[in-house]
Every structure is written in structure tokens, then in C-alpha cells.
Amino acid sequence: MKSLEGKIAIITGGSGGIGSTICERLAQDGAKVVVHYGGHQDAADHVVTTIKDKGGEAVPIQANLSKVEDVVSLFDQTQQHFGTPDIVVNNAGTGVGGPIAETEEDAFDKVFGLNRKGTFFSMREAARRLNKNGRIVNISSGLVVRPKAGFSLYVGSKAAVELMGKVLAMELGERGITVNTVSPGPTETEMFAHSGDDPTAAAAQSPFNRLGKPEDIADVIAFVVSDQCRWITGHTFQAGGGYV
Ligand SMILES: NC(=O)c1ccc[n+]([C@@H]2O[C@H](COP(=O)([O-])OP(=O)(O)OC[C@H]3O[C@@H](n4cnc5c(N)ncnc54)[C@H](OP(=O)(O)O)[C@@H]3O)[C@@H](O)[C@H]2O)c1
């Protein structure tokens, strides 16, 4: 029997670079997967097709996670399609770089609207609905412990996510639910490509002298959502190849 057989998993941002790989990895372990997407239905459909071609089960569901009613709808649709979720990976995220002195209100609202508000209300819905012994994983960033100029909104929103997750871990322990954070370092995705970071310099920050691959992160998530990780909660896993 596969390790996640019978489990239902919601992966937010399942249409993105890291999220799509997490979807495929958890499906490989036997989970039925909700491939959430924001705007890129084609990307989400591709992930669903890949999973089904390998004999797995998956469905694409759209939601603008900056809107609370969309977050609630994502969980409602999951319930209707597969049943009560066991695993929620809050992976969807965005970053708008630039010095604080040049930052406008719309950038603040965009980054905090998704990374902090969206993740918070997804955690709220997960807290209300998740099965006993469930798993909540929030995706942060190694930049929280190794901040850089120009990333104030991104780092600030991710730091909030890490701390909110620690609080939720204390609130959900009696149901056997764990709440953990996984923090990637620089990882080869569209987001990294648009970050303006120099890939060679970013790779050199790891003792392995390479960028992370989405598979490196997905393998860590697969462990964190497994039964093997039942005794770890409120923890942040640095998945940056020694970046921090
Ligand atoms: N790549 C890195 O170097 C790196 C490093 C550290 C941490 N991270 C974190 O890892 C996570 C995944 O990053 P990634 O590199 O895979 O990013 P990505 O390829 O840009 O994917 C971002 C995902 O978020 C979704 N999304 C964006 N805005 C949304 C909104 N308002 N509502 C709903 N969904 C929305 C996108 O959906 P659509 O495309 O369908 O709109 C997409 O699936 C993020 O939380 C990121 O902060 C990444």
C-alpha cells in the first residue's frame, strides 16, 4: 500500500513550478490531489493529465486566494469532489521586489493579500475541516533568515506565515494535526527567473553549488506530510541545500 493511500491533499499554486511537482509527488504516494491554480488553467490541466496518465487521481480547482470567499470555495469544491481533506500545502505565493522607499500600496496589498491573508484563511479552513491526524504545510522562504535588500514585502509576509503556523500547531495538536513550514532556498522556477537574482551567485550560496530543483522541495514535503513526521509540529524545515 502506498504511504498516502486514501488521503486527500489540496496543493495551492499547483499550477506553478514547485507546486506542480508537489502535486505529482503526493499523487505518486497515493494521495488524491486537488491541483489548485490562480490564472493558469492550462498548467493545472497539464499536471492533472500527468497524474492521471500514471494512474493517480487529481482535479484542477481555480481560486483567487486573496479573496476569502474563494478560499472557502476551494475547500467546498474539494469536499464535493473528493471528500474531507487530510493534507493542505499552502504553496501559492508571490513576490514584488523593490526598495521600501519605492514601494506602493498596490504591491503591499498584492503580496500580503496572497502570502499572508490567503495563507491565513486557508489555514483557518484547514483548521475547521481537516481530518484527524491531518497535515498542514506552509511554504516560506530561506530569505526569512537570510534577508536581502529589496524583498521587504516578501520576507515580511513569509515571516508572518511561519509564526502563524507555529500558533496553529499549538491549536490543532489535540487532533493529531501537524502544522509545519518548509522554506526553500533559490529554486529553479518562473518565480526565481523573474526575481532578478543572478543564478550563478544564488547557486554559489549553497555548499552544493547549484540551485534547488522543485523535486528537492517536493521530496521534503512528501516526508513532512507522511506518518513518519507525526512527532514534528510547529517546525520550520530549511530546504535550501545549506543556503541557511
Ligand atoms: N522559486 C524560488 O526560488 C522560491 C524560493 C523560496 C520560496 N519559494 C516559495 O515557493 C512557493 C512556490 O513558488 P514557485 O517558485 O513555484 O512560484 P511560481 O512558479 O511563480 O508559482 C506560483 C503559484 O502561485 C499561484 N498564485 C499566484 N497568485 C495567486 C493568487 N492571487 N491566487 C491564487 N494562486 C495564485 C500561481 O497560480 P497561477 O500561475 O495559476 O496564477 C502559481 O501556481 C511560493 O510560496 C514561493 O514564495 C520559492
PDB file of C-alpha atoms and ligand atoms in Angstrom:
ATOM      1  CA  MET A   1       0.000   0.000   0.000  1.00  0.00           C
ATOM      2  CA  LYS A   2       1.258   3.480  -0.870  1.00  0.00           C
ATOM      3  CA  SER A   3       2.013   5.792   2.071  1.00  0.00           C
ATOM      4  CA  LEU A   4      -0.721   8.359   1.258  1.00  0.00           C
ATOM      5  CA  GLU A   5      -3.358   5.880   0.006  1.00  0.00           C
ATOM      6  CA  GLY A   6      -6.834   7.159   0.941  1.00  0.00           C
ATOM      7  CA  LYS A   7      -5.579  10.680   1.745  1.00  0.00           C
ATOM      8  CA  ILE A   8      -6.957  13.805   0.104  1.00  0.00           C
ATOM      9  CA  ALA A   9      -4.500  16.650  -0.478  1.00  0.00           C
ATOM     10  CA  ILE A  10      -5.008  20.278  -1.511  1.00  0.00           C
ATOM     11  CA  ILE A  11      -1.918  21.906  -3.023  1.00  0.00           C
ATOM     12  CA  THR A  12      -2.316  25.632  -3.566  1.00  0.00           C
ATOM     13  CA  GLY A  13      -0.390  27.007  -6.502  1.00  0.00           C
ATOM     14  CA  GLY A  14      -0.384  23.539  -8.044  1.00  0.00           C
ATOM     15  CA  SER A  15      -0.017  25.158 -11.461  1.00  0.00           C
ATOM     16  CA  GLY A  16       3.370  26.657 -10.533  1.00  0.00           C
ATOM     17  CA  GLY A  17       6.935  25.392 -10.598  1.00  0.00           C
ATOM     18  CA  ILE A  18       7.252  23.934  -7.099  1.00  0.00           C
ATOM     19  CA  GLY A  19       3.516  23.313  -6.611  1.00  0.00           C
ATOM     20  CA  SER A  20       3.111  21.171  -9.730  1.00  0.00           C
ATOM     21  CA  THR A  21       5.970  18.925  -8.608  1.00  0.00           C
ATOM     22  CA  ILE A  22       4.467  18.617  -5.110  1.00  0.00           C
ATOM     23  CA  CYS A  23       1.148  17.566  -6.716  1.00  0.00           C
ATOM     24  CA  GLU A  24       2.836  14.864  -8.779  1.00  0.00           C
ATOM     25  CA  ARG A  25       4.929  13.652  -5.815  1.00  0.00           C
ATOM     26  CA  LEU A  26       1.976  13.305  -3.427  1.00  0.00           C
ATOM     27  CA  ALA A  27      -0.095  11.603  -6.154  1.00  0.00           C
ATOM     28  CA  GLN A  28       2.795   9.164  -6.651  1.00  0.00           C
ATOM     29  CA  ASP A  29       2.498   8.372  -2.918  1.00  0.00           C
ATOM     30  CA  GLY A  30      -1.205   7.599  -3.418  1.00  0.00           C
ATOM     31  CA  ALA A  31      -2.994  10.833  -2.449  1.00  0.00           C
ATOM     32  CA  LYS A  32      -5.978  12.186  -4.348  1.00  0.00           C
ATOM     33  CA  VAL A  33      -4.791  15.642  -5.285  1.00  0.00           C
ATOM     34  CA  VAL A  34      -6.554  18.965  -5.739  1.00  0.00           C
ATOM     35  CA  VAL A  35      -4.373  20.945  -8.144  1.00  0.00           C
ATOM     36  CA  HIS A  36      -5.279  24.500  -7.234  1.00  0.00           C
ATOM     37  CA  TYR A  37      -4.494  27.280  -9.711  1.00  0.00           C
ATOM     38  CA  GLY A  38      -4.947  31.039  -9.871  1.00  0.00           C
ATOM     39  CA  GLY A  39      -4.916  32.059 -13.535  1.00  0.00           C
ATOM     40  CA  HIS A  40      -3.102  29.289 -15.422  1.00  0.00           C
ATOM     41  CA  GLN A  41      -5.734  26.632 -16.050  1.00  0.00           C
ATOM     42  CA  ASP A  42      -3.632  25.134 -18.853  1.00  0.00           C
ATOM     43  CA  ALA A  43      -0.775  24.471 -16.438  1.00  0.00           C
ATOM     44  CA  ALA A  44      -3.111  22.922 -13.849  1.00  0.00           C
ATOM     45  CA  ASP A  45      -4.773  20.745 -16.518  1.00  0.00           C
ATOM     46  CA  HIS A  46      -1.339  19.537 -17.606  1.00  0.00           C
ATOM     47  CA  VAL A  47      -0.490  18.482 -14.036  1.00  0.00           C
ATOM     48  CA  VAL A  48      -3.828  16.655 -13.711  1.00  0.00           C
ATOM     49  CA  THR A  49      -3.255  14.829 -17.007  1.00  0.00           C
ATOM     50  CA  THR A  50       0.261  13.808 -15.957  1.00  0.00           C
ATOM     51  CA  ILE A  51      -1.064  12.399 -12.676  1.00  0.00           C
ATOM     52  CA  LYS A  52      -3.962  10.548 -14.330  1.00  0.00           C
ATOM     53  CA  ASP A  53      -1.663   9.101 -17.014  1.00  0.00           C
ATOM     54  CA  LYS A  54       0.280   7.443 -14.184  1.00  0.00           C
ATOM     55  CA  GLY A  55      -2.905   6.009 -12.647  1.00  0.00           C
ATOM     56  CA  GLY A  56      -3.427   8.691  -9.993  1.00  0.00           C
ATOM     57  CA  GLU A  57      -6.432  10.863  -9.141  1.00  0.00           C
ATOM     58  CA  ALA A  58      -6.447  14.659  -9.423  1.00  0.00           C
ATOM     59  CA  VAL A  59      -8.753  17.576 -10.157  1.00  0.00           C
ATOM     60  CA  PRO A  60      -7.985  21.210 -11.047  1.00  0.00           C
ATOM     61  CA  ILE A  61      -9.769  23.881  -8.968  1.00  0.00           C
ATOM     62  CA  GLN A  62      -9.455  27.622  -9.543  1.00  0.00           C
ATOM     63  CA  ALA A  63      -9.420  30.192  -6.727  1.00  0.00           C
ATOM     64  CA  ASN A  64      -8.078  33.693  -6.224  1.00  0.00           C
ATOM     65  CA  LEU A  65      -6.658  33.096  -2.769  1.00  0.00           C
ATOM     66  CA  SER A  66      -6.534  36.812  -1.972  1.00  0.00           C
ATOM     67  CA  LYS A  67     -10.334  36.579  -1.608  1.00  0.00           C
ATOM     68  CA  VAL A  68     -11.666  34.776   1.437  1.00  0.00           C
ATOM     69  CA  GLU A  69     -14.788  33.559  -0.404  1.00  0.00           C
ATOM     70  CA  ASP A  70     -12.543  31.894  -2.991  1.00  0.00           C
ATOM     71  CA  VAL A  71     -10.538  30.155  -0.262  1.00  0.00           C
ATOM     72  CA  VAL A  72     -13.771  28.832   1.249  1.00  0.00           C
ATOM     73  CA  SER A  73     -14.958  27.743  -2.205  1.00  0.00           C
ATOM     74  CA  LEU A  74     -11.696  25.821  -2.784  1.00  0.00           C
ATOM     75  CA  PHE A  75     -12.390  23.755   0.334  1.00  0.00           C
ATOM     76  CA  ASP A  76     -16.104  23.374  -0.519  1.00  0.00           C
ATOM     77  CA  GLN A  77     -15.282  22.092  -4.004  1.00  0.00           C
ATOM     78  CA  THR A  78     -12.665  19.717  -2.584  1.00  0.00           C
ATOM     79  CA  GLN A  79     -15.292  18.312  -0.228  1.00  0.00           C
ATOM     80  CA  GLN A  80     -17.776  17.857  -3.075  1.00  0.00           C
ATOM     81  CA  HIS A  81     -15.261  16.226  -5.414  1.00  0.00           C
ATOM     82  CA  PHE A  82     -13.145  14.006  -3.151  1.00  0.00           C
ATOM     83  CA  GLY A  83     -14.402  14.392   0.461  1.00  0.00           C
ATOM     84  CA  THR A  84     -12.812  15.773   3.649  1.00  0.00           C
ATOM     85  CA  PRO A  85      -9.169  16.788   3.122  1.00  0.00           C
ATOM     86  CA  ASP A  86      -6.270  15.341   5.116  1.00  0.00           C
ATOM     87  CA  ILE A  87      -3.415  17.458   3.767  1.00  0.00           C
ATOM     88  CA  VAL A  88      -3.168  21.136   2.820  1.00  0.00           C
ATOM     89  CA  VAL A  89       0.040  22.540   1.349  1.00  0.00           C
ATOM     90  CA  ASN A  90      -0.111  26.341   1.268  1.00  0.00           C
ATOM     91  CA  ASN A  91       2.360  26.785  -1.555  1.00  0.00           C
ATOM     92  CA  ALA A  92       0.860  29.625  -3.658  1.00  0.00           C
ATOM     93  CA  GLY A  93       2.950  32.732  -3.245  1.00  0.00           C
ATOM     94  CA  THR A  94       4.086  35.873  -4.960  1.00  0.00           C
ATOM     95  CA  GLY A  95       6.822  38.432  -4.585  1.00  0.00           C
ATOM     96  CA  VAL A  96       7.172  42.011  -5.758  1.00  0.00           C
ATOM     97  CA  GLY A  97      10.677  43.267  -5.207  1.00  0.00           C
ATOM     98  CA  GLY A  98      11.991  46.794  -4.719  1.00  0.00           C
ATOM     99  CA  PRO A  99      13.284  49.128  -2.031  1.00  0.00           C
ATOM    100  CA  ILE A 100      10.792  50.144   0.664  1.00  0.00           C
ATOM    101  CA  ALA A 101      11.271  53.785  -0.341  1.00  0.00           C
ATOM    102  CA  GLU A 102       9.826  52.984  -3.767  1.00  0.00           C
ATOM    103  CA  THR A 103       7.032  50.617  -2.729  1.00  0.00           C
ATOM    104  CA  GLU A 104       3.407  51.493  -3.465  1.00  0.00           C
ATOM    105  CA  GLU A 105       0.250  50.344  -1.700  1.00  0.00           C
ATOM    106  CA  ASP A 106      -0.860  48.019  -4.522  1.00  0.00           C
ATOM    107  CA  ALA A 107       2.377  45.997  -4.213  1.00  0.00           C
ATOM    108  CA  PHE A 108       1.819  45.676  -0.463  1.00  0.00           C
ATOM    109  CA  ASP A 109      -1.769  44.529  -0.995  1.00  0.00           C
ATOM    110  CA  LYS A 110      -0.767  42.029  -3.692  1.00  0.00           C
ATOM    111  CA  VAL A 111       1.974  40.330  -1.681  1.00  0.00           C
ATOM    112  CA  PHE A 112       0.275  40.425   1.708  1.00  0.00           C
ATOM    113  CA  GLY A 113      -3.098  39.618   0.115  1.00  0.00           C
ATOM    114  CA  LEU A 114      -1.849  36.270  -1.175  1.00  0.00           C
ATOM    115  CA  ASN A 115       1.106  35.268   1.005  1.00  0.00           C
ATOM    116  CA  ARG A 116      -0.326  36.308   4.362  1.00  0.00           C
ATOM    117  CA  LYS A 117      -4.111  36.749   4.067  1.00  0.00           C
ATOM    118  CA  GLY A 118      -4.606  33.879   1.615  1.00  0.00           C
ATOM    119  CA  THR A 119      -2.450  31.511   3.643  1.00  0.00           C
ATOM    120  CA  PHE A 120      -4.119  32.585   6.904  1.00  0.00           C
ATOM    121  CA  PHE A 121      -7.627  31.862   5.646  1.00  0.00           C
ATOM    122  CA  SER A 122      -6.523  28.617   4.056  1.00  0.00           C
ATOM    123  CA  MET A 123      -5.148  27.638   7.476  1.00  0.00           C
ATOM    124  CA  ARG A 124      -8.494  28.680   9.006  1.00  0.00           C
ATOM    125  CA  GLU A 125     -10.449  26.456   6.622  1.00  0.00           C
ATOM    126  CA  ALA A 126      -7.993  23.607   7.178  1.00  0.00           C
ATOM    127  CA  ALA A 127      -8.361  24.040  10.950  1.00  0.00           C
ATOM    128  CA  ARG A 128     -12.137  23.831  10.631  1.00  0.00           C
ATOM    129  CA  ARG A 129     -12.269  20.884   8.268  1.00  0.00           C
ATOM    130  CA  LEU A 130      -9.180  18.679   8.259  1.00  0.00           C
ATOM    131  CA  ASN A 131      -9.476  15.035   9.262  1.00  0.00           C
ATOM    132  CA  LYS A 132      -7.816  13.831  12.469  1.00  0.00           C
ATOM    133  CA  ASN A 133      -4.017  13.327  12.044  1.00  0.00           C
ATOM    134  CA  GLY A 134      -4.039  15.770   9.139  1.00  0.00           C
ATOM    135  CA  ARG A 135      -1.127  17.791   7.842  1.00  0.00           C
ATOM    136  CA  ILE A 136      -0.767  21.497   7.102  1.00  0.00           C
ATOM    137  CA  VAL A 137       2.425  22.665   5.406  1.00  0.00           C
ATOM    138  CA  ASN A 138       3.136  26.305   4.696  1.00  0.00           C
ATOM    139  CA  ILE A 139       5.800  27.304   2.205  1.00  0.00           C
ATOM    140  CA  SER A 140       8.041  30.134   3.358  1.00  0.00           C
ATOM    141  CA  SER A 141      11.481  31.172   2.114  1.00  0.00           C
ATOM    142  CA  GLY A 142      15.081  30.949   3.267  1.00  0.00           C
ATOM    143  CA  LEU A 143      15.098  34.740   2.870  1.00  0.00           C
ATOM    144  CA  VAL A 144      13.305  34.983   6.237  1.00  0.00           C
ATOM    145  CA  VAL A 145      16.545  34.010   7.999  1.00  0.00           C
ATOM    146  CA  ARG A 146      18.831  35.430   5.304  1.00  0.00           C
ATOM    147  CA  PRO A 147      17.039  38.622   4.182  1.00  0.00           C
ATOM    148  CA  LYS A 148      18.184  40.759   1.275  1.00  0.00           C
ATOM    149  CA  ALA A 149      17.562  44.370   0.321  1.00  0.00           C
ATOM    150  CA  GLY A 150      14.536  44.740  -1.938  1.00  0.00           C
ATOM    151  CA  PHE A 151      12.496  41.844  -0.524  1.00  0.00           C
ATOM    152  CA  SER A 152      10.738  43.506   2.426  1.00  0.00           C
ATOM    153  CA  LEU A 153       7.158  42.618   1.447  1.00  0.00           C
ATOM    154  CA  TYR A 154       8.039  39.061   0.512  1.00  0.00           C
ATOM    155  CA  VAL A 155      10.132  38.394   3.620  1.00  0.00           C
ATOM    156  CA  GLY A 156       7.661  40.153   5.922  1.00  0.00           C
ATOM    157  CA  SER A 157       4.704  38.183   4.596  1.00  0.00           C
ATOM    158  CA  LYS A 158       6.558  34.854   4.814  1.00  0.00           C
ATOM    159  CA  ALA A 159       7.779  35.566   8.368  1.00  0.00           C
ATOM    160  CA  ALA A 160       4.144  36.099   9.368  1.00  0.00           C
ATOM    161  CA  VAL A 161       3.185  32.780   7.782  1.00  0.00           C
ATOM    162  CA  GLU A 162       5.879  30.929   9.752  1.00  0.00           C
ATOM    163  CA  LEU A 163       4.720  32.382  13.078  1.00  0.00           C
ATOM    164  CA  MET A 164       1.007  31.905  12.361  1.00  0.00           C
ATOM    165  CA  GLY A 165       1.791  28.279  11.575  1.00  0.00           C
ATOM    166  CA  LYS A 166       3.527  27.825  14.946  1.00  0.00           C
ATOM    167  CA  VAL A 167       0.416  29.145  16.694  1.00  0.00           C
ATOM    168  CA  LEU A 168      -1.883  26.882  14.688  1.00  0.00           C
ATOM    169  CA  ALA A 169       0.333  23.906  15.558  1.00  0.00           C
ATOM    170  CA  MET A 170      -0.481  24.536  19.232  1.00  0.00           C
ATOM    171  CA  GLU A 171      -4.180  24.841  18.479  1.00  0.00           C
ATOM    172  CA  LEU A 172      -4.507  21.621  16.458  1.00  0.00           C
ATOM    173  CA  GLY A 173      -2.235  19.223  18.346  1.00  0.00           C
ATOM    174  CA  GLU A 174      -5.107  17.560  20.210  1.00  0.00           C
ATOM    175  CA  ARG A 175      -6.457  16.311  16.844  1.00  0.00           C
ATOM    176  CA  GLY A 176      -3.070  14.887  15.856  1.00  0.00           C
ATOM    177  CA  ILE A 177      -2.741  17.504  13.122  1.00  0.00           C
ATOM    178  CA  THR A 178       0.753  18.835  12.472  1.00  0.00           C
ATOM    179  CA  VAL A 179       1.482  22.314  11.129  1.00  0.00           C
ATOM    180  CA  ASN A 180       4.949  22.849   9.715  1.00  0.00           C
ATOM    181  CA  THR A 181       6.790  25.205   7.398  1.00  0.00           C
ATOM    182  CA  VAL A 182       9.117  24.304   4.553  1.00  0.00           C
ATOM    183  CA  SER A 183      11.457  27.085   3.433  1.00  0.00           C
ATOM    184  CA  PRO A 184      13.086  26.632   0.026  1.00  0.00           C
ATOM    185  CA  GLY A 185      16.229  28.484  -0.952  1.00  0.00           C
ATOM    186  CA  PRO A 186      16.647  29.707  -4.545  1.00  0.00           C
ATOM    187  CA  THR A 187      14.808  27.142  -6.686  1.00  0.00           C
ATOM    188  CA  GLU A 188      14.597  26.829 -10.479  1.00  0.00           C
ATOM    189  CA  THR A 189      11.083  28.139 -11.287  1.00  0.00           C
ATOM    190  CA  GLU A 190       9.397  31.033 -13.102  1.00  0.00           C
ATOM    191  CA  MET A 191       9.343  32.961  -9.825  1.00  0.00           C
ATOM    192  CA  PHE A 192      13.107  32.676  -9.470  1.00  0.00           C
ATOM    193  CA  ALA A 193      13.636  33.528 -13.149  1.00  0.00           C
ATOM    194  CA  HIS A 194      11.681  36.782 -12.625  1.00  0.00           C
ATOM    195  CA  SER A 195      13.306  37.632  -9.278  1.00  0.00           C
ATOM    196  CA  GLY A 196      16.257  39.415 -10.865  1.00  0.00           C
ATOM    197  CA  ASP A 197      18.669  37.209  -8.894  1.00  0.00           C
ATOM    198  CA  ASP A 198      21.856  36.047 -10.628  1.00  0.00           C
ATOM    199  CA  PRO A 199      21.525  32.225 -10.854  1.00  0.00           C
ATOM    200  CA  THR A 200      25.293  31.635 -10.617  1.00  0.00           C
ATOM    201  CA  ALA A 201      25.624  33.754  -7.491  1.00  0.00           C
ATOM    202  CA  ALA A 202      22.492  32.184  -5.969  1.00  0.00           C
ATOM    203  CA  ALA A 203      23.825  28.682  -6.671  1.00  0.00           C
ATOM    204  CA  ALA A 204      27.115  29.572  -5.005  1.00  0.00           C
ATOM    205  CA  GLN A 205      25.230  30.260  -1.747  1.00  0.00           C
ATOM    206  CA  SER A 206      24.662  26.504  -1.408  1.00  0.00           C
ATOM    207  CA  PRO A 207      27.528  24.162  -0.471  1.00  0.00           C
ATOM    208  CA  PHE A 208      26.269  22.001  -3.370  1.00  0.00           C
ATOM    209  CA  ASN A 209      26.863  24.950  -5.716  1.00  0.00           C
ATOM    210  CA  ARG A 210      23.576  24.613  -7.561  1.00  0.00           C
ATOM    211  CA  LEU A 211      20.032  25.976  -7.449  1.00  0.00           C
ATOM    212  CA  GLY A 212      17.317  23.858  -5.886  1.00  0.00           C
ATOM    213  CA  LYS A 213      15.044  21.872  -8.149  1.00  0.00           C
ATOM    214  CA  PRO A 214      11.303  21.586  -7.475  1.00  0.00           C
ATOM    215  CA  GLU A 215      11.875  17.848  -6.846  1.00  0.00           C
ATOM    216  CA  ASP A 216      14.246  18.721  -3.965  1.00  0.00           C
ATOM    217  CA  ILE A 217      11.412  20.604  -2.273  1.00  0.00           C
ATOM    218  CA  ALA A 218       8.671  18.096  -3.143  1.00  0.00           C
ATOM    219  CA  ASP A 219      10.644  15.249  -1.533  1.00  0.00           C
ATOM    220  CA  VAL A 220      10.837  17.220   1.732  1.00  0.00           C
ATOM    221  CA  ILE A 221       7.084  17.915   1.595  1.00  0.00           C
ATOM    222  CA  ALA A 222       6.420  14.213   0.993  1.00  0.00           C
ATOM    223  CA  PHE A 223       8.219  13.463   4.264  1.00  0.00           C
ATOM    224  CA  VAL A 224       6.509  16.261   6.222  1.00  0.00           C
ATOM    225  CA  VAL A 225       3.010  15.069   5.234  1.00  0.00           C
ATOM    226  CA  SER A 226       3.830  11.398   5.898  1.00  0.00           C
ATOM    227  CA  ASP A 227       3.153   9.412   9.050  1.00  0.00           C
ATOM    228  CA  GLN A 228       6.933   9.365   9.654  1.00  0.00           C
ATOM    229  CA  CYS A 229       6.740  13.082  10.510  1.00  0.00           C
ATOM    230  CA  ARG A 230       3.897  12.759  13.083  1.00  0.00           C
ATOM    231  CA  TRP A 231       6.072  13.858  16.023  1.00  0.00           C
ATOM    232  CA  ILE A 232       7.259  17.130  14.465  1.00  0.00           C
ATOM    233  CA  THR A 233       4.991  20.176  14.552  1.00  0.00           C
ATOM    234  CA  GLY A 234       5.436  23.954  14.656  1.00  0.00           C
ATOM    235  CA  HIS A 235       8.787  23.438  12.942  1.00  0.00           C
ATOM    236  CA  THR A 236      10.459  25.162  10.012  1.00  0.00           C
ATOM    237  CA  PHE A 237      12.394  22.882   7.667  1.00  0.00           C
ATOM    238  CA  GLN A 238      15.120  24.748   5.795  1.00  0.00           C
ATOM    239  CA  ALA A 239      15.082  23.148   2.344  1.00  0.00           C
ATOM    240  CA  GLY A 240      17.735  25.269   0.718  1.00  0.00           C
ATOM    241  CA  GLY A 241      20.667  22.923   0.112  1.00  0.00           C
ATOM    242  CA  GLY A 242      22.530  24.537   3.005  1.00  0.00           C
ATOM    243  CA  TYR A 243      21.524  28.062   1.903  1.00  0.00           C
ATOM    244  CA  VAL A 244      20.794  28.811   5.570  1.00  0.00           C
TER     245      VAL A 244
HETATM  246  N1  LIG B   1      11.348  29.615  -6.574  1.00  0.00           N
HETATM  247  C1  LIG B   1      12.076  30.008  -5.527  1.00  0.00           C
HETATM  248  O1  LIG B   1      13.268  30.313  -5.654  1.00  0.00           O
HETATM  249  C2  LIG B   1      11.436  30.048  -4.167  1.00  0.00           C
HETATM  250  C3  LIG B   1      12.277  30.218  -3.051  1.00  0.00           C
HETATM  251  C4  LIG B   1      11.715  30.261  -1.780  1.00  0.00           C
HETATM  252  C5  LIG B   1      10.348  30.122  -1.622  1.00  0.00           C
HETATM  253  N2  LIG B   1       9.551  29.960  -2.721  1.00  0.00           N
HETATM  254  C6  LIG B   1       8.100  29.815  -2.484  1.00  0.00           C
HETATM  255  O2  LIG B   1       7.650  28.603  -3.075  1.00  0.00           O
HETATM  256  C7  LIG B   1       6.279  28.757  -3.473  1.00  0.00           C
HETATM  257  C8  LIG B   1       6.125  28.352  -4.928  1.00  0.00           C
HETATM  258  O3  LIG B   1       6.966  29.184  -5.697  1.00  0.00           O
HETATM  259  P1  LIG B   1       7.271  28.931  -7.247  1.00  0.00           P
HETATM  260  O4  LIG B   1       8.666  29.348  -7.455  1.00  0.00           O
HETATM  261  O5  LIG B   1       6.830  27.578  -7.643  1.00  0.00           O
HETATM  262  O6  LIG B   1       6.329  30.050  -7.881  1.00  0.00           O
HETATM  263  P2  LIG B   1       5.531  30.100  -9.273  1.00  0.00           P
HETATM  264  O7  LIG B   1       6.060  29.111 -10.241  1.00  0.00           O
HETATM  265  O8  LIG B   1       5.508  31.549  -9.624  1.00  0.00           O
HETATM  266  O9  LIG B   1       4.058  29.638  -8.841  1.00  0.00           O
HETATM  267  C9  LIG B   1       3.248  30.461  -8.048  1.00  0.00           C
HETATM  268  C10 LIG B   1       1.892  29.804  -7.868  1.00  0.00           C
HETATM  269  O10 LIG B   1       1.046  30.671  -7.087  1.00  0.00           O
HETATM  270  C11 LIG B   1      -0.200  30.839  -7.758  1.00  0.00           C
HETATM  271  N3  LIG B   1      -0.766  32.167  -7.485  1.00  0.00           N
HETATM  272  C12 LIG B   1      -0.164  33.365  -7.685  1.00  0.00           C
HETATM  273  N4  LIG B   1      -1.018  34.359  -7.330  1.00  0.00           N
HETATM  274  C13 LIG B   1      -2.182  33.759  -6.927  1.00  0.00           C
HETATM  275  C14 LIG B   1      -3.440  34.227  -6.426  1.00  0.00           C
HETATM  276  N5  LIG B   1      -3.700  35.535  -6.217  1.00  0.00           N
HETATM  277  N6  LIG B   1      -4.399  33.311  -6.123  1.00  0.00           N
HETATM  278  C15 LIG B   1      -4.155  32.008  -6.304  1.00  0.00           C
HETATM  279  N7  LIG B   1      -2.978  31.500  -6.736  1.00  0.00           N
HETATM  280  C16 LIG B   1      -2.012  32.359  -7.048  1.00  0.00           C
HETATM  281  C17 LIG B   1       0.118  30.661  -9.224  1.00  0.00           C
HETATM  282  O11 LIG B   1      -1.067  30.266  -9.911  1.00  0.00           O
HETATM  283  P3  LIG B   1      -1.312  30.671 -11.477  1.00  0.00           P
HETATM  284  O12 LIG B   1       0.013  30.629 -12.156  1.00  0.00           O
HETATM  285  O13 LIG B   1      -2.273  29.619 -11.941  1.00  0.00           O
HETATM  286  O14 LIG B   1      -1.912  32.029 -11.447  1.00  0.00           O
HETATM  287  C18 LIG B   1       1.174  29.568  -9.195  1.00  0.00           C
HETATM  288  O15 LIG B   1       0.560  28.296  -9.160  1.00  0.00           O
HETATM  289  C19 LIG B   1       5.907  30.230  -3.215  1.00  0.00           C
HETATM  290  O16 LIG B   1       5.234  30.339  -1.975  1.00  0.00           O
HETATM  291  C20 LIG B   1       7.264  30.909  -3.135  1.00  0.00           C
HETATM  292  O17 LIG B   1       7.216  32.077  -2.349  1.00  0.00           O
HETATM  293  C21 LIG B   1      10.060  29.915  -3.989  1.00  0.00           C
END
